[in-house]
Short mmCIF file of C-alpha atoms in Angstrom, two decimals:
data_model
loop_
_atom_site.label_atom_id
_atom_site.label_comp_id
_atom_site.label_asym_id
_atom_site.label_seq_id
_atom_site.Cartn_x
_atom_site.Cartn_y
_atom_site.Cartn_z
CA UNK A 243 -43.85 68.32 25.42
CA UNK A 244 -42.17 71.42 26.75
CA UNK A 245 -44.03 74.64 26.31
CA UNK A 246 -41.99 77.72 27.17
CA UNK A 247 -43.67 80.41 29.19
CA UNK A 248 -40.67 82.47 30.19
CA UNK A 249 -42.41 85.54 31.59
CA UNK A 250 -44.51 83.53 34.00
CA UNK A 251 -41.53 81.51 35.18
CA UNK A 252 -39.40 84.61 35.78
CA UNK A 253 -42.12 86.25 37.90
CA UNK A 254 -42.69 83.13 39.97
CA UNK A 255 -38.99 82.55 40.60
CA UNK A 256 -38.71 86.10 41.93
CA UNK A 257 -41.81 85.80 44.13
CA UNK A 258 -40.87 82.45 45.69
CA UNK A 259 -37.06 82.72 45.47
CA UNK A 260 -36.87 79.30 43.84
CA UNK A 261 -33.70 77.57 42.71
CA UNK A 262 -34.08 78.14 38.99
CA UNK A 263 -32.08 75.03 38.11
CA UNK A 264 -34.82 72.91 39.67
CA UNK A 265 -37.63 74.29 37.51
CA UNK A 266 -38.88 72.17 34.65
CA UNK A 267 -40.94 74.18 32.22
CA UNK A 268 -43.69 71.75 31.47
CA UNK A 269 -47.45 72.10 31.17
CA UNK A 270 -49.08 69.47 33.39
CA UNK A 271 -52.37 69.86 31.52
CA UNK A 272 -50.91 69.21 28.08
CA UNK A 273 -52.10 66.29 26.01
CA UNK A 274 -48.56 65.93 24.63
CA UNK A 275 -47.36 65.03 28.13
CA UNK A 276 -50.05 62.33 28.43
CA UNK A 277 -49.23 60.93 25.03
CA UNK A 278 -45.49 60.83 25.65
CA UNK A 279 -45.48 59.57 29.23
CA UNK A 280 -43.28 56.60 28.32
CA UNK A 281 -40.43 58.92 27.34
CA UNK A 282 -41.01 61.73 29.88
CA UNK A 283 -41.69 59.85 33.12
CA UNK A 284 -38.57 57.61 33.17
CA UNK A 285 -36.64 60.87 33.22
CA UNK A 286 -38.76 62.18 36.15
CA UNK A 287 -37.96 58.92 37.97
CA UNK A 288 -34.27 59.86 38.00
CA UNK A 289 -34.67 63.52 38.90
CA UNK A 290 -34.74 64.92 42.46
CA UNK A 291 -38.05 66.65 43.30
CA UNK A 292 -38.51 69.54 40.87
CA UNK A 293 -40.77 72.54 40.43
CA UNK A 294 -43.33 73.22 37.76
CA UNK A 295 -45.14 76.52 37.52
CA UNK A 296 -48.92 76.20 37.26
CA UNK A 297 -50.98 79.38 36.94
CA UNK A 298 -48.10 81.37 38.42
CA UNK A 299 -47.77 79.07 41.47
CA UNK A 300 -44.96 76.59 41.97
CA UNK A 301 -45.83 72.92 42.53
CA UNK A 302 -43.34 70.19 43.40
CA UNK A 303 -43.29 67.03 41.29
CA UNK A 304 -42.02 63.78 42.81
CA UNK A 305 -40.86 61.12 40.38
CA UNK A 306 -38.43 58.97 42.41
CA UNK A 307 -39.84 55.97 44.28
CA UNK A 308 -38.11 56.63 47.60
CA UNK A 309 -39.07 60.32 47.68
CA UNK A 310 -42.69 59.38 46.99
CA UNK A 311 -42.60 56.75 49.71
CA UNK A 312 -41.27 59.26 52.21
CA UNK A 313 -44.07 61.73 51.44
CA UNK A 314 -46.84 59.13 51.48
CA UNK A 315 -45.71 57.97 54.93
CA UNK A 316 -45.04 61.40 56.44
CA UNK A 317 -48.34 62.72 57.73
CA UNK A 318 -46.56 65.15 60.03
CA UNK A 319 -45.03 67.27 57.30
CA UNK A 320 -47.56 66.74 54.50
CA UNK A 321 -51.33 67.11 54.58
CA UNK A 322 -54.08 66.17 52.16
CA UNK A 323 -56.27 68.99 53.37
CA UNK A 324 -56.51 71.75 50.75
CA UNK A 325 -55.48 75.15 52.21
CA UNK A 326 -58.38 77.60 52.34
CA UNK A 327 -56.52 80.33 50.48
CA UNK A 328 -56.94 82.18 47.19
CA UNK A 329 -55.49 80.20 44.30
CA UNK A 330 -56.14 76.82 45.93
CA UNK A 331 -59.77 76.46 44.77
CA UNK A 332 -58.67 74.40 41.79
CA UNK A 333 -57.49 71.63 44.10
CA UNK A 334 -61.05 71.24 45.33
CA UNK A 335 -61.80 68.72 42.57
CA UNK A 336 -65.26 67.69 43.66
CA UNK A 337 -66.84 71.05 44.31
CA UNK A 338 -67.15 70.99 48.08
CA UNK A 339 -67.49 67.26 48.72
CA UNK A 340 -65.14 66.27 51.52
CA UNK A 341 -63.67 63.06 50.19
CA UNK A 342 -61.76 60.67 52.40
CA UNK A 343 -58.68 61.61 50.39
CA UNK A 344 -58.98 65.22 51.56
CA UNK A 345 -59.20 64.48 55.28
CA UNK A 346 -56.40 63.92 57.74
CA UNK A 347 -55.78 62.87 61.32
CA UNK A 348 -58.63 61.88 63.61
CA UNK A 349 -61.41 62.89 61.21
CA UNK A 350 -59.91 60.69 58.50
CA UNK A 351 -59.29 57.72 60.81
CA UNK A 352 -62.83 57.79 62.13
CA UNK A 353 -64.57 57.83 58.73
CA UNK A 354 -62.13 55.36 57.24
CA UNK A 355 -62.65 52.94 60.09
CA UNK A 356 -66.42 53.05 59.60
CA UNK A 357 -66.04 52.34 55.89
CA UNK A 358 -63.35 49.65 56.09
CA UNK A 359 -65.48 46.56 56.86
CA UNK A 360 -67.45 46.96 53.61
CA UNK A 361 -64.19 46.60 51.62
CA UNK A 362 -62.64 43.77 53.65
CA UNK A 363 -61.60 40.47 52.03
CA UNK A 364 -64.49 38.75 53.81
CA UNK A 365 -67.08 41.24 52.58
CA UNK A 366 -65.72 41.16 49.01
CA UNK A 367 -65.59 37.36 48.89
CA UNK A 368 -69.36 37.44 49.35
CA UNK A 369 -69.68 39.31 46.06
CA UNK A 370 -67.43 37.09 43.92
CA UNK A 371 -70.22 35.05 42.29
CA UNK A 372 -72.36 38.16 41.71
CA UNK A 373 -69.46 40.01 40.08
CA UNK A 374 -68.74 37.06 37.82
CA UNK A 375 -72.35 36.93 36.66
CA UNK A 376 -72.45 40.70 36.11
CA UNK A 377 -69.25 40.60 34.03
CA UNK A 378 -70.60 37.68 32.00
CA UNK A 379 -73.65 39.77 31.13
CA UNK A 380 -71.29 42.42 29.74
CA UNK A 381 -69.47 39.81 27.66
CA UNK A 382 -72.79 38.39 26.40
CA UNK A 383 -73.68 41.88 25.16
CA UNK A 384 -70.31 42.30 23.44
CA UNK A 385 -70.55 38.90 21.77
CA UNK A 386 -74.08 39.60 20.54
CA UNK A 387 -72.75 42.62 18.64
CA UNK A 388 -70.03 40.82 16.68
CA UNK A 389 -66.42 39.73 16.80
CA UNK A 390 -64.74 43.13 17.17
CA UNK A 391 -65.40 45.53 20.04
CA UNK A 392 -64.01 48.74 21.48
CA UNK A 393 -62.76 47.44 24.83
CA UNK A 394 -62.61 50.73 26.76
CA UNK A 395 -66.24 51.72 26.26
CA UNK A 396 -67.70 48.20 26.16
CA UNK A 397 -65.64 46.60 28.94
CA UNK A 398 -62.96 48.56 30.87
CA UNK A 399 -65.05 51.62 31.70
CA UNK A 400 -68.24 49.70 32.52
CA UNK A 401 -66.87 46.88 34.69
CA UNK A 402 -67.22 48.89 37.85
CA UNK A 403 -70.74 50.00 36.90
CA UNK A 404 -71.81 46.41 36.96
CA UNK A 405 -69.84 45.27 39.98
CA UNK A 406 -69.65 48.18 42.39
CA UNK A 407 -72.51 50.44 41.36
CA UNK A 408 -75.20 47.93 40.50
CA UNK A 409 -74.21 44.99 42.67
CA UNK A 410 -72.48 46.53 45.69
CA UNK A 411 -74.10 49.97 45.98
CA UNK A 412 -77.34 48.61 44.58
CA UNK A 413 -78.17 51.46 42.17
CA UNK A 414 -80.85 51.15 39.51
CA UNK A 415 -79.75 51.55 35.88
CA UNK A 416 -81.26 55.09 35.83
CA UNK A 417 -79.43 56.07 39.01
CA UNK A 418 -76.22 54.69 37.58
CA UNK A 419 -76.62 56.85 34.48
CA UNK A 420 -76.87 59.98 36.61
CA UNK A 421 -73.51 59.05 38.15
CA UNK A 422 -71.97 58.33 34.79
CA UNK A 423 -72.93 61.75 33.52
CA UNK A 424 -71.20 63.31 36.51
CA UNK A 425 -68.18 61.10 35.88
CA UNK A 426 -68.03 62.37 32.29
CA UNK A 427 -68.10 65.98 33.50
CA UNK A 428 -65.60 65.79 36.39
CA UNK A 429 -62.39 65.89 34.25
CA UNK A 430 -63.40 69.34 33.00
CA UNK A 431 -63.09 70.77 36.51
CA UNK A 432 -59.38 69.92 36.53
CA UNK A 433 -58.86 72.18 33.54
CA UNK A 434 -60.75 75.11 35.16
CA UNK A 435 -58.46 78.06 35.93
CA UNK A 436 -58.43 79.73 39.38
CA UNK A 437 -61.18 82.31 39.72
CA UNK A 438 -63.13 80.85 36.79
CA UNK A 439 -66.48 79.23 37.57
CA UNK A 440 -66.81 75.51 36.92
CA UNK A 441 -68.55 74.88 33.56
CA UNK A 442 -72.37 74.93 33.78
CA UNK A 443 -72.73 71.34 32.57
CA UNK A 444 -70.42 70.19 35.40
CA UNK A 445 -72.51 71.98 37.99
CA UNK A 446 -75.74 70.55 36.54
CA UNK A 447 -74.36 66.98 36.49
CA UNK A 448 -73.05 67.37 40.01
CA UNK A 449 -76.40 68.70 41.27
CA UNK A 450 -78.25 65.77 39.71
CA UNK A 451 -75.87 63.28 41.38
CA UNK A 452 -76.28 65.11 44.69
CA UNK A 453 -80.05 64.86 44.55
CA UNK A 454 -79.85 61.20 43.63
CA UNK A 455 -77.51 60.28 46.49
CA UNK A 456 -79.77 62.05 48.99
CA UNK A 457 -82.76 60.08 47.77
CA UNK A 458 -80.81 56.80 47.93
CA UNK A 459 -79.74 57.47 51.50
CA UNK A 460 -83.34 58.24 52.52
CA UNK A 461 -84.58 55.10 50.79
CA UNK A 462 -81.94 52.79 52.34
CA UNK A 463 -82.47 54.29 55.77
CA UNK A 464 -86.15 53.35 55.50
CA UNK A 465 -85.48 49.95 53.91
CA UNK A 466 -81.96 48.75 54.69
CA UNK A 467 -80.53 46.09 52.40
CA UNK A 468 -77.25 44.19 52.13
CA UNK A 469 -75.68 46.91 49.97
CA UNK A 470 -72.76 49.25 50.66
CA UNK A 471 -74.87 52.36 51.40
CA UNK A 472 -76.98 50.44 53.92
CA UNK A 473 -73.77 49.16 55.51
CA UNK A 474 -72.45 52.72 55.78
CA UNK A 475 -75.74 53.93 57.27
CA UNK A 476 -75.58 51.20 59.88
CA UNK A 477 -71.83 51.55 60.53
CA UNK A 478 -71.29 52.28 64.17
CA UNK A 479 -68.19 52.91 66.16
CA UNK A 480 -69.05 52.88 69.84
CA UNK A 481 -72.24 54.79 69.22
CA UNK A 482 -70.53 56.94 66.60
CA UNK A 483 -71.96 56.92 63.09
CA UNK A 484 -71.64 58.75 59.80
CA UNK A 485 -73.68 61.95 59.57
CA UNK A 486 -75.88 62.56 56.52
CA UNK A 487 -73.25 64.87 55.05
CA UNK A 488 -70.53 62.26 55.62
CA UNK A 489 -72.69 59.51 54.13
CA UNK A 490 -73.29 61.64 51.09
CA UNK A 491 -69.64 62.63 50.72
CA UNK A 492 -68.37 59.07 51.05
CA UNK A 493 -70.98 57.49 48.79
CA UNK A 494 -69.97 60.07 46.23
CA UNK A 495 -66.27 59.40 46.86
CA UNK A 496 -66.60 55.64 46.47
CA UNK A 497 -68.47 55.91 43.18
CA UNK A 498 -66.31 58.69 41.73
CA UNK A 499 -62.99 57.13 42.80
CA UNK A 500 -64.03 53.72 41.59
CA UNK A 501 -65.20 54.97 38.21
CA UNK A 502 -61.97 56.79 37.45
CA UNK A 503 -59.57 54.30 39.00
CA UNK A 504 -60.96 51.09 37.63
CA UNK A 505 -61.41 52.47 34.13
CA UNK A 506 -57.72 53.31 33.86
CA UNK A 507 -56.79 50.12 35.72
CA UNK A 508 -58.86 47.90 33.46
CA UNK A 509 -57.52 49.68 30.36
CA UNK A 510 -54.00 49.12 31.65
CA UNK A 511 -54.71 45.45 32.34
CA UNK A 512 -56.24 44.74 28.94
CA UNK A 513 -53.59 46.66 27.05
CA UNK A 514 -50.70 45.24 29.10
CA UNK A 515 -51.83 41.65 28.67
CA UNK A 516 -53.08 41.69 25.08
CA UNK A 517 -50.11 43.72 23.85
CA UNK A 518 -47.88 40.81 24.98
CA UNK A 519 -49.45 37.66 23.51
CA UNK A 520 -46.58 35.35 24.57
CA UNK A 521 -47.01 36.29 28.21
CA UNK A 522 -50.79 36.21 27.85
CA UNK A 523 -50.48 32.61 26.70
CA UNK A 524 -48.47 31.72 29.80
CA UNK A 525 -51.21 33.24 31.95
CA UNK A 526 -53.82 31.35 29.92
CA UNK A 527 -52.01 28.09 30.74
CA UNK A 528 -51.26 28.91 34.38
CA UNK A 529 -54.02 30.93 36.03
CA UNK A 530 -51.97 31.16 39.21
CA UNK A 531 -50.06 33.89 37.36
CA UNK A 532 -53.13 36.15 37.05
CA UNK A 533 -52.60 38.26 40.21
CA UNK A 534 -48.94 39.01 39.51
CA UNK A 535 -49.68 39.63 35.82
CA UNK A 536 -52.26 42.23 36.87
CA UNK A 537 -49.73 43.88 39.22
CA UNK A 538 -47.29 44.14 36.32
CA UNK A 539 -50.00 45.68 34.11
CA UNK A 540 -50.80 48.19 36.86
CA UNK A 541 -47.10 49.02 37.16
CA UNK A 542 -46.34 49.26 33.47
CA UNK A 543 -49.40 50.77 31.85
CA UNK A 544 -50.15 54.08 33.53
CA UNK A 545 -52.85 53.08 36.01
CA UNK A 546 -52.52 55.77 38.64
CA UNK A 547 -51.53 58.51 36.25
CA UNK A 548 -48.61 60.88 35.85
CA UNK A 549 -49.56 63.03 38.86
CA UNK A 550 -51.91 62.45 41.80
CA UNK A 551 -54.03 64.83 43.80
CA UNK A 552 -51.87 67.41 45.53
CA UNK A 553 -50.61 67.06 49.05
CA UNK A 554 -49.43 70.22 50.80
CA UNK A 555 -46.29 70.83 52.84
CA UNK A 556 -47.21 71.99 56.35
CA UNK A 557 -43.78 73.50 57.00
CA UNK A 558 -40.64 74.55 55.15
CA UNK A 559 -38.53 71.46 54.51
CA UNK A 560 -35.97 69.87 52.22
CA UNK A 561 -36.82 66.61 50.49
CA UNK A 562 -34.46 64.73 48.18
CA UNK A 563 -32.31 67.89 48.10
CA UNK A 564 -35.15 70.19 47.02
CA UNK A 565 -36.57 72.99 49.16
CA UNK A 566 -40.31 72.76 49.66
CA UNK A 567 -42.05 75.67 51.37
CA UNK A 568 -45.08 75.54 53.67
CA UNK A 569 -48.32 75.42 51.67
CA UNK A 570 -46.65 74.26 48.45
CA UNK A 571 -48.64 71.67 46.52
CA UNK A 572 -46.67 68.45 46.13
CA UNK A 573 -47.71 66.08 43.34
CA UNK A 574 -46.44 62.52 43.38
CA UNK A 575 -46.18 60.83 39.99
CA UNK A 576 -47.16 57.18 40.61
CA UNK A 577 -46.32 56.20 37.06
CA UNK A 578 -42.86 57.79 37.27
CA UNK A 579 -42.18 55.79 40.47
CA UNK A 580 -43.13 52.64 38.55
CA UNK A 581 -40.39 53.54 36.05
CA UNK A 582 -37.76 54.06 38.78
CA UNK A 583 -34.98 51.64 37.87
CA UNK A 584 -33.65 51.61 41.43
CA UNK A 585 -36.88 49.87 42.44
CA UNK A 586 -37.88 48.06 39.23
CA UNK A 587 -34.81 47.17 37.13
CA UNK A 588 -35.21 47.68 33.36
CA UNK A 589 -38.52 49.39 34.18
CA UNK A 590 -39.94 49.81 30.69
CA UNK A 591 -39.81 46.09 29.99
CA UNK A 592 -43.15 44.34 30.59
CA UNK A 593 -42.55 41.08 32.43
CA UNK A 594 -45.22 39.20 34.36
CA UNK A 595 -42.48 37.22 36.13
CA UNK A 596 -41.17 40.40 37.69
CA UNK A 597 -43.96 40.00 40.26
CA UNK A 598 -43.60 43.64 41.33
CA UNK A 599 -44.13 44.36 45.01
CA UNK A 600 -45.38 47.56 46.59
CA UNK A 601 -46.23 49.45 43.45
CA UNK A 602 -47.62 52.88 44.32
CA UNK A 603 -50.63 52.76 41.98
CA UNK A 604 -52.93 52.65 45.03
CA UNK A 605 -50.78 55.01 47.08
CA UNK A 606 -49.24 54.13 50.43
CA UNK A 607 -49.75 55.09 54.06
CA UNK A 608 -52.86 56.37 55.80
CA UNK A 609 -54.50 57.26 52.46
CA UNK A 610 -53.72 53.97 50.71
CA UNK A 611 -56.72 53.25 48.50
CA UNK A 612 -59.58 51.85 50.56
CA UNK A 613 -60.93 50.06 47.48
CA UNK A 614 -57.70 48.41 46.32
CA UNK A 615 -59.01 44.90 46.98
CA UNK A 616 -62.27 45.64 45.18
CA UNK A 617 -60.32 47.04 42.22
CA UNK A 618 -57.92 44.09 42.06
CA UNK A 619 -60.77 41.60 42.40
CA UNK A 620 -62.77 43.27 39.62
CA UNK A 621 -59.72 43.30 37.32
CA UNK A 622 -58.94 39.67 38.13
CA UNK A 623 -62.47 38.45 37.38
CA UNK A 624 -62.61 40.58 34.22
CA UNK A 625 -59.38 39.05 32.91
CA UNK A 626 -60.26 35.51 34.00
CA UNK A 627 -63.66 35.61 32.30
CA UNK A 628 -62.10 36.83 29.06
CA UNK A 629 -59.46 34.08 29.22
CA UNK A 630 -62.09 31.44 30.06
CA UNK A 631 -64.64 32.37 27.45
CA UNK A 632 -62.51 33.78 24.62
CA UNK A 633 -59.07 32.13 24.67
CA UNK A 634 -58.34 33.50 21.18
CA UNK A 635 -59.20 37.13 22.00
CA UNK A 636 -56.64 39.77 21.04
CA UNK A 637 -55.99 43.32 19.88
CA UNK A 638 -57.30 44.10 16.40
CA UNK A 639 -53.87 45.56 15.56
CA UNK A 640 -51.15 43.66 17.45
CA UNK A 641 -48.86 46.72 17.64
CA UNK A 642 -51.61 49.13 18.62
CA UNK A 643 -50.43 52.35 20.32
CA UNK A 644 -53.17 53.88 22.47
CA UNK A 645 -54.12 57.52 22.71
CA UNK A 646 -54.40 58.77 26.30
CA UNK A 647 -57.17 61.01 27.66
CA UNK A 648 -58.74 61.90 31.04
CA UNK A 649 -58.41 64.53 33.75
CA UNK A 650 -55.12 66.33 34.41
CA UNK A 651 -52.81 63.67 35.78
CA UNK A 652 -54.79 60.68 34.48
CA UNK A 653 -53.55 58.26 31.82
CA UNK A 654 -56.77 56.77 30.56
CA UNK A 655 -56.66 54.85 27.28
CA UNK A 656 -59.13 56.44 24.85
CA UNK A 657 -59.90 53.43 22.67
CA UNK A 658 -58.68 49.84 22.59
CA UNK A 659 -60.00 47.91 19.60
CA UNK A 660 -60.15 44.20 20.40
CA UNK A 661 -61.60 41.04 18.90
CA UNK A 662 -63.15 38.09 20.73
CA UNK A 663 -61.89 35.39 18.34
CA UNK B 615 -19.97 60.64 66.50
CA UNK B 616 -23.15 59.97 68.40
CA UNK B 617 -24.50 57.59 65.77
CA UNK B 618 -21.24 55.61 65.57
CA UNK B 619 -21.11 55.33 69.34
CA UNK B 620 -24.72 54.10 69.46
CA UNK B 621 -23.89 51.37 66.93
CA UNK B 622 -21.02 50.10 69.05
CA UNK B 623 -23.22 50.02 72.13
CA UNK B 624 -25.86 48.20 70.09
CA UNK B 625 -23.39 45.51 69.10
CA UNK B 626 -22.43 44.90 72.70
CA UNK B 627 -26.00 44.52 73.87
CA UNK B 628 -28.02 43.01 71.03
CA UNK B 629 -31.80 43.53 71.06
CA UNK B 630 -34.42 40.85 71.29
CA UNK B 631 -34.43 38.21 68.57
CA UNK B 632 -37.62 37.35 66.68
CA UNK B 633 -37.97 34.01 64.89
CA UNK B 634 -40.10 34.54 61.78
CA UNK B 635 -41.22 31.84 59.35
CA UNK B 636 -41.87 33.17 55.85
CA UNK B 637 -44.55 31.98 53.39
CA UNK B 638 -42.20 29.40 51.90
CA UNK B 639 -41.61 27.90 55.35
CA UNK B 640 -38.08 29.30 55.79
CA UNK B 641 -37.15 30.42 59.29
CA UNK B 642 -35.45 33.78 59.80
CA UNK B 643 -33.67 35.09 62.88
CA UNK B 644 -34.43 38.83 63.06
CA UNK B 645 -32.52 41.06 65.46
CA UNK B 646 -35.03 43.62 66.65
CA UNK B 647 -34.63 47.16 67.92
CA UNK B 648 -36.75 47.98 70.99
CA UNK B 649 -39.12 50.88 70.40
CA UNK B 650 -39.84 50.09 66.74
CA UNK B 651 -42.99 48.26 65.75
CA UNK B 652 -42.80 44.56 65.00
CA UNK B 653 -44.03 45.37 61.47
CA UNK B 654 -41.07 47.71 60.77
CA UNK B 655 -38.71 45.21 62.36
CA UNK B 656 -39.83 42.31 60.17
CA UNK B 657 -39.98 44.46 57.03
CA UNK B 658 -36.69 46.33 57.33
CA UNK B 659 -34.48 44.44 59.80
CA UNK B 660 -35.74 41.06 58.60
CA UNK B 661 -36.32 42.04 54.95
CA UNK B 662 -39.42 39.89 55.01
CA UNK B 663 -42.26 40.34 52.57
CA UNK B 664 -44.64 42.44 54.61
CA UNK B 665 -46.57 44.91 52.47
CA UNK B 666 -47.77 47.24 55.25
CA UNK B 667 -49.70 49.27 52.70
CA UNK B 668 -51.08 51.74 55.24
CA UNK B 669 -47.68 52.36 56.78
CA UNK B 670 -48.60 51.23 60.29
CA UNK B 671 -51.93 53.02 60.72
CA UNK B 672 -53.96 49.91 61.52
CA UNK B 673 -56.02 50.31 58.35
CA UNK B 674 -55.01 47.64 55.84
CA UNK B 675 -54.27 44.33 57.61
CA UNK B 676 -51.36 43.58 55.25
CA UNK B 677 -48.92 43.03 58.14
CA UNK B 678 -50.87 39.99 59.38
CA UNK B 679 -48.99 37.15 61.15
CA UNK B 680 -49.80 34.06 63.20
CA UNK B 681 -48.09 34.15 66.58
CA UNK B 682 -47.00 30.93 68.27
CA UNK B 683 -49.64 30.12 70.89
CA UNK B 684 -47.29 30.31 73.86
CA UNK B 685 -46.64 33.98 73.02
CA UNK B 686 -50.25 35.12 72.65
CA UNK B 687 -50.74 36.16 76.28
CA UNK B 688 -47.38 37.88 76.45
CA UNK B 689 -48.21 40.43 73.75
CA UNK B 690 -50.03 43.73 74.33
CA UNK B 691 -53.81 43.33 74.15
CA UNK B 692 -55.59 44.02 70.86
CA UNK B 693 -57.32 47.36 70.43
CA UNK B 694 -60.76 47.37 68.81
CA UNK B 695 -59.40 48.66 65.50
CA UNK B 696 -57.15 45.62 65.20
CA UNK B 697 -59.97 43.21 66.10
CA UNK B 698 -62.25 44.78 63.46
CA UNK B 699 -59.61 44.42 60.75
CA UNK B 700 -58.83 40.81 61.66
CA UNK B 701 -62.54 40.12 61.64
CA UNK B 702 -62.66 41.17 57.96
CA UNK B 703 -59.93 38.72 56.87
CA UNK B 704 -60.58 35.31 55.34
CA UNK B 705 -57.44 33.70 56.78
CA UNK B 706 -57.55 35.05 60.33
CA UNK B 707 -57.05 32.49 63.13
CA UNK B 708 -57.29 32.77 66.92
CA UNK B 709 -53.53 33.49 67.02
CA UNK B 710 -53.63 36.24 64.37
CA UNK B 711 -52.07 39.62 65.08
CA UNK B 712 -51.29 42.75 63.08
CA UNK B 713 -47.61 43.45 63.62
CA UNK B 714 -47.95 47.23 63.28
CA UNK B 715 -49.79 47.14 66.61
CA UNK B 716 -47.00 45.44 68.56
CA UNK B 717 -44.05 47.53 69.76
CA UNK B 718 -40.82 45.58 70.15
CA UNK B 719 -39.65 45.24 73.73
CA UNK B 720 -36.82 43.30 75.33
CA UNK B 721 -39.41 40.88 76.72
CA UNK B 722 -40.23 39.70 73.19
CA UNK B 723 -36.86 37.96 72.87
CA UNK B 724 -37.55 34.57 71.24
CA UNK B 725 -41.02 35.50 69.91
CA UNK B 726 -41.90 33.05 67.18
CA UNK B 727 -44.38 33.83 64.40
CA UNK B 728 -45.39 32.93 60.83
CA UNK B 729 -46.34 35.34 58.03
CA UNK B 730 -49.99 34.96 56.99
CA UNK B 731 -50.86 34.66 53.29
CA UNK B 732 -51.59 37.98 51.56
CA UNK B 733 -55.29 38.69 50.93
#
């Protein structure tokens, strides 16, 4: 996992006067790190905040649960807003779109408040039957093609297309495909070096999605429906409403966040459950266990990745014994916090009876995932429908070890061969 | 020195006591500290299962409780943000409140409430 780059480290230590003993020489973009997260991250979970050097800049990695909690809840000393300074362009993941995750303070509260009702338990309950039907259509398609199927491409990564994009946002199949192309291109931007342009195919896919969202907004404004975009258009807060730019940015955010998050989450759920047939059988017998079983899958199987989007220190401070300087990017590792034995004893053991509370897969604090209920509901229905319709389903190879792919920080299972019977 | 002294003073004049019923129907006596929110008090002083996913920003409605009717008028009025969130819940009742929106004061001594089911 460790790739030595001694010259770069020496220069950075001198420039920032870092405590050398707190530097871990690791390449955050390496596929080896993704593949070996089960051995690397439990070690991060024991370590005080440490530095990694990325493109000559230090970043702080947070692996311990309590340190992560402190940062998530401290909006005074940490901001999600990317500094407008040279070298920080790479943190602007979505090429100029101002996502909810990159706002803070009043601006964030206002937009979040306008979006919240669409993701409330009451609003989501109204979609339950529709989601179930949409997921059944997916399963019909899988069954029509035979006994074995590749569960990431045929199920995990397309669940949210059917539920959120088609049913909730109300996209046509063609519009959905434009989004999917953008979703395929986005990870490449996280591997783009500072100063380098984003790859041409990323820019083209992004432009196509931009054009599509603008046309959807115009169409829904003229003919409002019961969908999410119409709800956002009509959202009012004492006369306040989302501007066209905000509508665009947040429609984009919802679709992009949902695509990435639920794909990894569904992969984690399927792998976690079907890799443990004894516990799966308990869940099959007692469906009341489904929600806590899903929480354990989200905790155990890499859902929120090995590092999140950066936050930035707004002042010089010391956290968990490590000095963090103003402007420094701070990256929480949600998966490392899930392996913190002080919070989750014997953390690498998968146990649905653990009923883990307050996992950080959806973050915590003001930026806690707006769509967490939608995600959990989609995963629940997806698992329940599989259990209902195919009680003998399983992994093709019972001891299957997945390969992990995705953007920097993500732990997305590449393939998961399953069988229905 | 200052912290130790404060603790001694605290022991001599205990704060208001909240009576909280958990989701299994067990009653807990929680000694509260004035100035903190009721959410923090229940979660940390009372060690009750309150998720408080948004950390007290009135965004998530995971600190939802039912307040005993006699206490409803004695609590600070709801802001619009709180009403909107409660409106989006399936299990909200007329005596629902979000505990992150209620600061603990001496006058809340004896407040009785029940944790709402998670949703």
